[in-house]
PDB file of C-alpha atoms in Angstrom:
ATOM      1  CA  MET A   1      14.855  -8.884   7.032  1.00  0.00           C
ATOM      2  CA  GLY A   2      13.084  -4.753   6.390  1.00  0.00           C
ATOM      3  CA  LEU A   3      15.414  -1.701   6.475  1.00  0.00           C
ATOM      4  CA  PHE A   4      13.759  -0.689   9.982  1.00  0.00           C
ATOM      5  CA  SER A   5      14.824  -4.770  11.443  1.00  0.00           C
ATOM      6  CA  ARG A   6      18.276  -4.018   9.722  1.00  0.00           C
ATOM      7  CA  PHE A   7      18.935  -0.710  11.314  1.00  0.00           C
ATOM      8  CA  LYS A   8      17.700  -2.032  14.882  1.00  0.00           C
ATOM      9  CA  LYS A   9      19.848  -5.123  14.591  1.00  0.00           C
ATOM     10  CA  LYS A  10      22.865  -2.995  13.605  1.00  0.00           C
ATOM     11  CA  LYS A  11      22.197  -0.578  16.171  1.00  0.00           C
ATOM     12  CA  LYS A  12      22.052  -3.546  18.633  1.00  0.00           C
ATOM     13  CA  GLU A  13      25.280  -4.588  17.227  1.00  0.00           C
ATOM     14  CA  ARG A  14      27.130  -1.590  18.257  1.00  0.00           C
ATOM     15  CA  GLU A  15      26.075  -1.639  21.354  1.00  0.00           C
ATOM     16  CA  VAL A  16      26.991  -4.927  21.948  1.00  0.00           C
ATOM     17  CA  GLY A  17      30.736  -3.758  22.928  1.00  0.00           C
ATOM     18  CA  ASN A  18      29.844  -0.869  25.075  1.00  0.00           C
ATOM     19  CA  THR A  19      29.620  -1.494  28.763  1.00  0.00           C
ATOM     20  CA  GLU A  20      26.382  -0.449  30.636  1.00  0.00           C
ATOM     21  CA  ASN A  21      27.315   3.045  31.127  1.00  0.00           C
ATOM     22  CA  GLN A  22      28.991   3.597  28.233  1.00  0.00           C
ATOM     23  CA  ILE A  23      26.124   2.948  25.667  1.00  0.00           C
ATOM     24  CA  LYS A  24      26.643   4.978  22.709  1.00  0.00           C
ATOM     25  CA  THR A  25      24.888   5.079  19.836  1.00  0.00           C
ATOM     26  CA  GLU A  26      26.838   6.040  16.445  1.00  0.00           C
ATOM     27  CA  ILE A  27      24.691   6.983  13.400  1.00  0.00           C
ATOM     28  CA  THR A  28      26.146   6.585   9.786  1.00  0.00           C
ATOM     29  CA  PHE A  29      25.350   8.204   6.637  1.00  0.00           C
ATOM     30  CA  GLU A  30      23.880   4.662   5.800  1.00  0.00           C
ATOM     31  CA  ASP A  31      21.883   4.518   9.068  1.00  0.00           C
ATOM     32  CA  ASN A  32      20.630   7.793   8.086  1.00  0.00           C
ATOM     33  CA  ALA A  33      19.687   6.995   4.111  1.00  0.00           C
ATOM     34  CA  LYS A  34      17.990   3.952   5.463  1.00  0.00           C
ATOM     35  CA  ILE A  35      15.963   6.345   8.082  1.00  0.00           C
ATOM     36  CA  ASP A  36      14.928   8.165   5.372  1.00  0.00           C
ATOM     37  CA  GLU A  37      13.976   5.026   3.067  1.00  0.00           C
ATOM     38  CA  LEU A  38      11.625   3.803   6.293  1.00  0.00           C
ATOM     39  CA  VAL A  39      10.085   7.455   6.208  1.00  0.00           C
ATOM     40  CA  GLN A  40       9.357   7.663   2.576  1.00  0.00           C
ATOM     41  CA  VAL A  41       7.556   4.258   3.182  1.00  0.00           C
ATOM     42  CA  GLN A  42       5.669   5.491   5.924  1.00  0.00           C
ATOM     43  CA  ASN A  43       4.613   8.623   3.951  1.00  0.00           C
ATOM     44  CA  ALA A  44       3.512   6.156   1.174  1.00  0.00           C
ATOM     45  CA  THR A  45       1.943   3.890   3.285  1.00  0.00           C
ATOM     46  CA  TYR A  46      -0.258   6.596   5.059  1.00  0.00           C
ATOM     47  CA  VAL A  47      -1.494   8.678   1.288  1.00  0.00           C
ATOM     48  CA  ALA A  48      -2.695   5.042   0.702  1.00  0.00           C
ATOM     49  CA  LEU A  49      -4.577   4.983   4.151  1.00  0.00           C
ATOM     50  CA  ALA A  50      -5.539   8.488   3.416  1.00  0.00           C
ATOM     51  CA  GLY A  51      -7.256   7.207   0.228  1.00  0.00           C
ATOM     52  CA  VAL A  52      -9.357   4.704   1.865  1.00  0.00           C
ATOM     53  CA  GLN A  53     -10.295   7.485   3.984  1.00  0.00           C
ATOM     54  CA  GLU A  54     -11.089   9.777   0.647  1.00  0.00           C
ATOM     55  CA  LEU A  55     -13.189   7.213  -0.966  1.00  0.00           C
ATOM     56  CA  ASN A  56     -15.552   6.677   1.972  1.00  0.00           C
ATOM     57  CA  SER A  57     -15.871  10.272   1.915  1.00  0.00           C
ATOM     58  CA  ILE A  58     -16.763  10.766  -1.982  1.00  0.00           C
ATOM     59  CA  PHE A  59     -18.788   7.633  -2.534  1.00  0.00           C
ATOM     60  CA  GLU A  60     -22.580   7.298  -1.258  1.00  0.00           C
ATOM     61  CA  LYS A  61     -21.178   3.474  -0.219  1.00  0.00           C
ATOM     62  CA  GLU A  62     -19.529   2.733   3.138  1.00  0.00           C
ATOM     63  CA  LEU A  63     -16.623   0.906   2.251  1.00  0.00           C
ATOM     64  CA  PRO A  64     -16.985  -2.932   4.798  1.00  0.00           C
ATOM     65  CA  ARG A  65     -13.923  -2.774   7.185  1.00  0.00           C
ATOM     66  CA  ASN A  66     -12.131  -5.891   4.749  1.00  0.00           C
ATOM     67  CA  GLY A  67     -13.454  -3.340   2.027  1.00  0.00           C
ATOM     68  CA  LYS A  68     -10.996  -0.799   3.051  1.00  0.00           C
ATOM     69  CA  PHE A  69      -8.045  -3.205   3.161  1.00  0.00           C
ATOM     70  CA  GLU A  70      -8.737  -4.282  -0.816  1.00  0.00           C
ATOM     71  CA  ALA A  71      -8.862   0.000  -0.611  1.00  0.00           C
ATOM     72  CA  LEU A  72      -5.572   0.060   0.516  1.00  0.00           C
ATOM     73  CA  LEU A  73      -3.752  -2.932  -2.168  1.00  0.00           C
ATOM     74  CA  PHE A  74      -5.550  -0.767  -4.584  1.00  0.00           C
ATOM     75  CA  ASN A  75      -4.022   2.450  -3.851  1.00  0.00           C
ATOM     76  CA  SER A  76      -0.500   0.498  -3.134  1.00  0.00           C
ATOM     77  CA  VAL A  77      -0.279  -0.266  -6.732  1.00  0.00           C
ATOM     78  CA  ILE A  78      -0.417   3.677  -7.529  1.00  0.00           C
ATOM     79  CA  VAL A  79       1.950   3.721  -4.392  1.00  0.00           C
ATOM     80  CA  PHE A  80       4.138   1.422  -6.598  1.00  0.00           C
ATOM     81  CA  GLN A  81       3.140   3.399  -9.979  1.00  0.00           C
ATOM     82  CA  ALA A  82       4.980   6.380  -8.416  1.00  0.00           C
ATOM     83  CA  TYR A  83       8.006   4.754  -6.841  1.00  0.00           C
ATOM     84  CA  GLU A  84       8.694   3.480 -10.307  1.00  0.00           C
ATOM     85  CA  LEU A  85       7.949   6.504 -12.651  1.00  0.00           C
ATOM     86  CA  LYS A  86      10.350   8.257  -9.991  1.00  0.00           C
ATOM     87  CA  TYR A  87      13.372   5.396 -10.086  1.00  0.00           C
ATOM     88  CA  PRO A  88      12.481   3.196 -12.800  1.00  0.00           C
ATOM     89  CA  GLY A  89      14.938   0.037 -13.054  1.00  0.00           C
ATOM     90  CA  SER A  90      15.920   0.615  -9.381  1.00  0.00           C
ATOM     91  CA  PHE A  91      16.776  -2.084  -7.024  1.00  0.00           C
ATOM     92  CA  SER A  92      15.625   0.174  -4.056  1.00  0.00           C
ATOM     93  CA  PHE A  93      12.267   0.012  -5.695  1.00  0.00           C
ATOM     94  CA  LEU A  94      12.465  -4.316  -4.534  1.00  0.00           C
ATOM     95  CA  GLU A  95      13.184  -2.960  -0.986  1.00  0.00           C
ATOM     96  CA  PHE A  96      10.589  -0.157  -1.222  1.00  0.00           C
ATOM     97  CA  LYS A  97       7.565  -2.502  -2.166  1.00  0.00           C
ATOM     98  CA  GLU A  98       9.233  -5.430   0.948  1.00  0.00           C
ATOM     99  CA  GLU A  99       9.517  -2.371   3.650  1.00  0.00           C
ATOM    100  CA  TYR A 100       5.961  -1.488   2.086  1.00  0.00           C
ATOM    101  CA  VAL A 101       4.096  -5.320   2.882  1.00  0.00           C
ATOM    102  CA  ASP A 102       5.426  -5.407   5.547  1.00  0.00           C
ATOM    103  CA  ILE A 103       3.825  -2.079   6.783  1.00  0.00           C
ATOM    104  CA  ILE A 104       0.313  -2.750   5.345  1.00  0.00           C
ATOM    105  CA  LYS A 105       0.121  -6.288   6.467  1.00  0.00           C
ATOM    106  CA  GLU A 106       0.402  -5.114   9.897  1.00  0.00           C
ATOM    107  CA  TYR A 107      -3.050  -3.209   8.952  1.00  0.00           C
ATOM    108  CA  GLY A 108      -4.492  -6.714   8.642  1.00  0.00           C
ATOM    109  CA  PRO A 109      -6.356  -7.309  12.444  1.00  0.00           C
ATOM    110  CA  THR A 110      -7.577  -3.774  11.496  1.00  0.00           C
ATOM    111  CA  TYR A 111      -9.534  -4.656   8.594  1.00  0.00           C
ATOM    112  CA  ASN A 112     -10.506  -7.622  10.053  1.00  0.00           C
ATOM    113  CA  VAL A 113      -8.123  -9.671   7.795  1.00  0.00           C
ATOM    114  CA  LYS A 114      -7.283 -12.962   9.741  1.00  0.00           C
ATOM    115  CA  ASN A 115      -4.702 -14.982   7.216  1.00  0.00           C
ATOM    116  CA  SER A 116      -1.601 -16.075   8.597  1.00  0.00           C
ATOM    117  CA  ASP A 117       1.512 -14.065   7.148  1.00  0.00           C
ATOM    118  CA  ASP A 118       2.528 -16.546   4.377  1.00  0.00           C
ATOM    119  CA  VAL A 119      -1.020 -16.710   3.165  1.00  0.00           C
ATOM    120  CA  LEU A 120      -1.635 -12.863   3.540  1.00  0.00           C
ATOM    121  CA  ILE A 121       1.310 -11.785   1.485  1.00  0.00           C
ATOM    122  CA  ALA A 122       0.502 -14.290  -1.103  1.00  0.00           C
ATOM    123  CA  PHE A 123      -3.248 -12.976  -1.124  1.00  0.00           C
ATOM    124  CA  ILE A 124      -1.603  -9.549  -1.254  1.00  0.00           C
ATOM    125  CA  ASN A 125       0.562 -10.187  -4.140  1.00  0.00           C
ATOM    126  CA  HIS A 126      -2.223 -11.627  -6.393  1.00  0.00           C
ATOM    127  CA  ARG A 127      -4.010  -8.111  -5.522  1.00  0.00           C
ATOM    128  CA  PHE A 128      -0.995  -6.195  -6.663  1.00  0.00           C
ATOM    129  CA  ASP A 129      -1.198  -8.002 -10.205  1.00  0.00           C
ATOM    130  CA  PHE A 130      -4.898  -7.930 -10.170  1.00  0.00           C
ATOM    131  CA  PHE A 131      -5.392  -4.280  -9.313  1.00  0.00           C
ATOM    132  CA  THR A 132      -2.280  -3.249 -11.698  1.00  0.00           C
ATOM    133  CA  ASP A 133      -4.372  -4.924 -14.873  1.00  0.00           C
ATOM    134  CA  GLU A 134      -7.411  -2.764 -12.902  1.00  0.00           C
ATOM    135  CA  LEU A 135      -5.796   0.590 -13.456  1.00  0.00           C
ATOM    136  CA  SER A 136      -4.069   0.009 -16.818  1.00  0.00           C
ATOM    137  CA  LYS A 137      -7.897  -0.528 -18.070  1.00  0.00           C
ATOM    138  CA  ILE A 138      -9.156   2.407 -16.122  1.00  0.00           C
ATOM    139  CA  TYR A 139      -6.094   4.472 -17.507  1.00  0.00           C
ATOM    140  CA  GLY A 140      -6.248   3.450 -21.279  1.00  0.00           C
ATOM    141  CA  ASN A 141     -10.084   3.119 -21.744  1.00  0.00           C
ATOM    142  CA  ASP A 142     -12.328   5.863 -21.277  1.00  0.00           C
ATOM    143  CA  ILE A 143     -15.704   3.835 -21.184  1.00  0.00           C
ATOM    144  CA  TYR A 144     -14.343   0.328 -18.867  1.00  0.00           C
ATOM    145  CA  THR A 145     -16.150   0.456 -15.730  1.00  0.00           C
ATOM    146  CA  PRO A 146     -14.281  -1.293 -12.767  1.00  0.00           C
ATOM    147  CA  GLY A 147     -16.714  -3.717 -12.157  1.00  0.00           C
ATOM    148  CA  THR A 148     -14.551  -6.127 -10.461  1.00  0.00           C
ATOM    149  CA  VAL A 149     -12.623  -3.574  -8.224  1.00  0.00           C
ATOM    150  CA  TYR A 150     -16.425  -2.834  -6.885  1.00  0.00           C
ATOM    151  CA  THR A 151     -16.906  -6.047  -6.231  1.00  0.00           C
ATOM    152  CA  ALA A 152     -13.221  -6.909  -4.489  1.00  0.00           C
ATOM    153  CA  PHE A 153     -14.486  -3.241  -2.566  1.00  0.00           C
ATOM    154  CA  TYR A 154     -17.530  -3.875  -1.327  1.00  0.00           C
ATOM    155  CA  GLU A 155     -18.974  -7.161  -2.093  1.00  0.00           C
ATOM    156  CA  THR A 156     -16.863  -9.832  -1.625  1.00  0.00           C
ATOM    157  CA  PRO A 157     -13.484  -8.562  -0.306  1.00  0.00           C
ATOM    158  CA  PHE A 158     -10.802 -11.361  -0.105  1.00  0.00           C
ATOM    159  CA  GLU A 159     -12.188 -13.276  -2.424  1.00  0.00           C
ATOM    160  CA  ILE A 160     -10.093 -14.525  -5.421  1.00  0.00           C
ATOM    161  CA  MET A 161     -12.914 -15.112  -7.979  1.00  0.00           C
ATOM    162  CA  LEU A 162     -14.644 -11.924  -8.597  1.00  0.00           C
ATOM    163  CA  GLU A 163     -17.714 -11.386 -10.679  1.00  0.00           C
ATOM    164  CA  PRO A 164     -17.695  -8.100 -12.628  1.00  0.00           C
ATOM    165  CA  TYR A 165     -21.132  -6.227 -10.365  1.00  0.00           C
ATOM    166  CA  SER A 166     -23.499  -5.516 -12.764  1.00  0.00           C
ATOM    167  CA  ASP A 167     -25.166  -2.151 -11.622  1.00  0.00           C
ATOM    168  CA  LEU A 168     -24.169   0.375 -14.469  1.00  0.00           C
ATOM    169  CA  SER A 169     -25.787   3.470 -12.721  1.00  0.00           C
ATOM    170  CA  GLU A 170     -23.775   2.584  -9.590  1.00  0.00           C
ATOM    171  CA  LEU A 171     -20.534   1.542 -11.514  1.00  0.00           C
ATOM    172  CA  LEU A 172     -20.449   4.952 -13.228  1.00  0.00           C
ATOM    173  CA  LYS A 173     -20.720   6.578  -9.911  1.00  0.00           C
ATOM    174  CA  PHE A 174     -18.309   4.472  -8.711  1.00  0.00           C
ATOM    175  CA  LYS A 175     -16.020   5.530 -11.491  1.00  0.00           C
ATOM    176  CA  VAL A 176     -15.933   9.212 -10.898  1.00  0.00           C
ATOM    177  CA  ALA A 177     -15.102   8.319  -7.170  1.00  0.00           C
ATOM    178  CA  LEU A 178     -12.157   5.782  -8.012  1.00  0.00           C
ATOM    179  CA  THR A 179     -11.009   8.343 -10.366  1.00  0.00           C
ATOM    180  CA  GLN A 180     -10.965  11.089  -7.913  1.00  0.00           C
ATOM    181  CA  VAL A 181      -9.018   8.779  -5.639  1.00  0.00           C
ATOM    182  CA  ILE A 182      -6.450   7.738  -7.999  1.00  0.00           C
ATOM    183  CA  THR A 183      -6.035  11.485  -8.681  1.00  0.00           C
ATOM    184  CA  PHE A 184      -6.072  12.563  -4.879  1.00  0.00           C
ATOM    185  CA  VAL A 185      -3.373   9.727  -4.471  1.00  0.00           C
ATOM    186  CA  GLN A 186      -0.994  11.017  -7.653  1.00  0.00           C
ATOM    187  CA  THR A 187      -1.510  13.995  -6.374  1.00  0.00           C
ATOM    188  CA  ASN A 188      -0.776  13.479  -2.475  1.00  0.00           C
ATOM    189  CA  LEU A 189       2.636  11.452  -3.553  1.00  0.00           C
ATOM    190  CA  ALA A 190       3.662  13.620  -5.765  1.00  0.00           C
ATOM    191  CA  LYS A 191       3.816  16.399  -2.520  1.00  0.00           C
ATOM    192  CA  LEU A 192       5.875  14.017  -0.900  1.00  0.00           C
ATOM    193  CA  GLU A 193       8.436  13.551  -3.840  1.00  0.00           C
ATOM    194  CA  LEU A 194       9.180  10.037  -3.572  1.00  0.00           C
TER     195      LEU A 194
END
């Protein structure tokens, strides 16, 4: 159960004891903290979404609808890395990630994703692992070309087994654009003070 749904549940529980004419809402310090966390998650989601638009604006090839969801998942890994860097080993990261995933899975239908929640969550977690590995390679090796990321975004979104795209000139342009998107997302997350 996410923060937002717990907040709504607590509010309902407080309202039950009141008469119809005297519904009063008490916002506790704990509720304010949860609201702040939810806003933080939503803002981080908006940065990841803006990163998708940034890629579309700087790379010569338009992302397909379901490729945009793949790009959102890629940017989400950057969000998680930024949060973990700021709060290493924090239990709140698990809550943050749970809320974040609850929000981004709602974007599935927008991007032509038609999987059930269980299948979508499994796919999202698989892609988080995959994109974490890909980001490590991008950060750690200047000559690495992210051919499988390109394939996930443009060629065969939502396929589990991805073959690296092989057009080197296209991949070099893509890597430049992807690196700019990574910087864009990181910079905007820093402005949020996650």
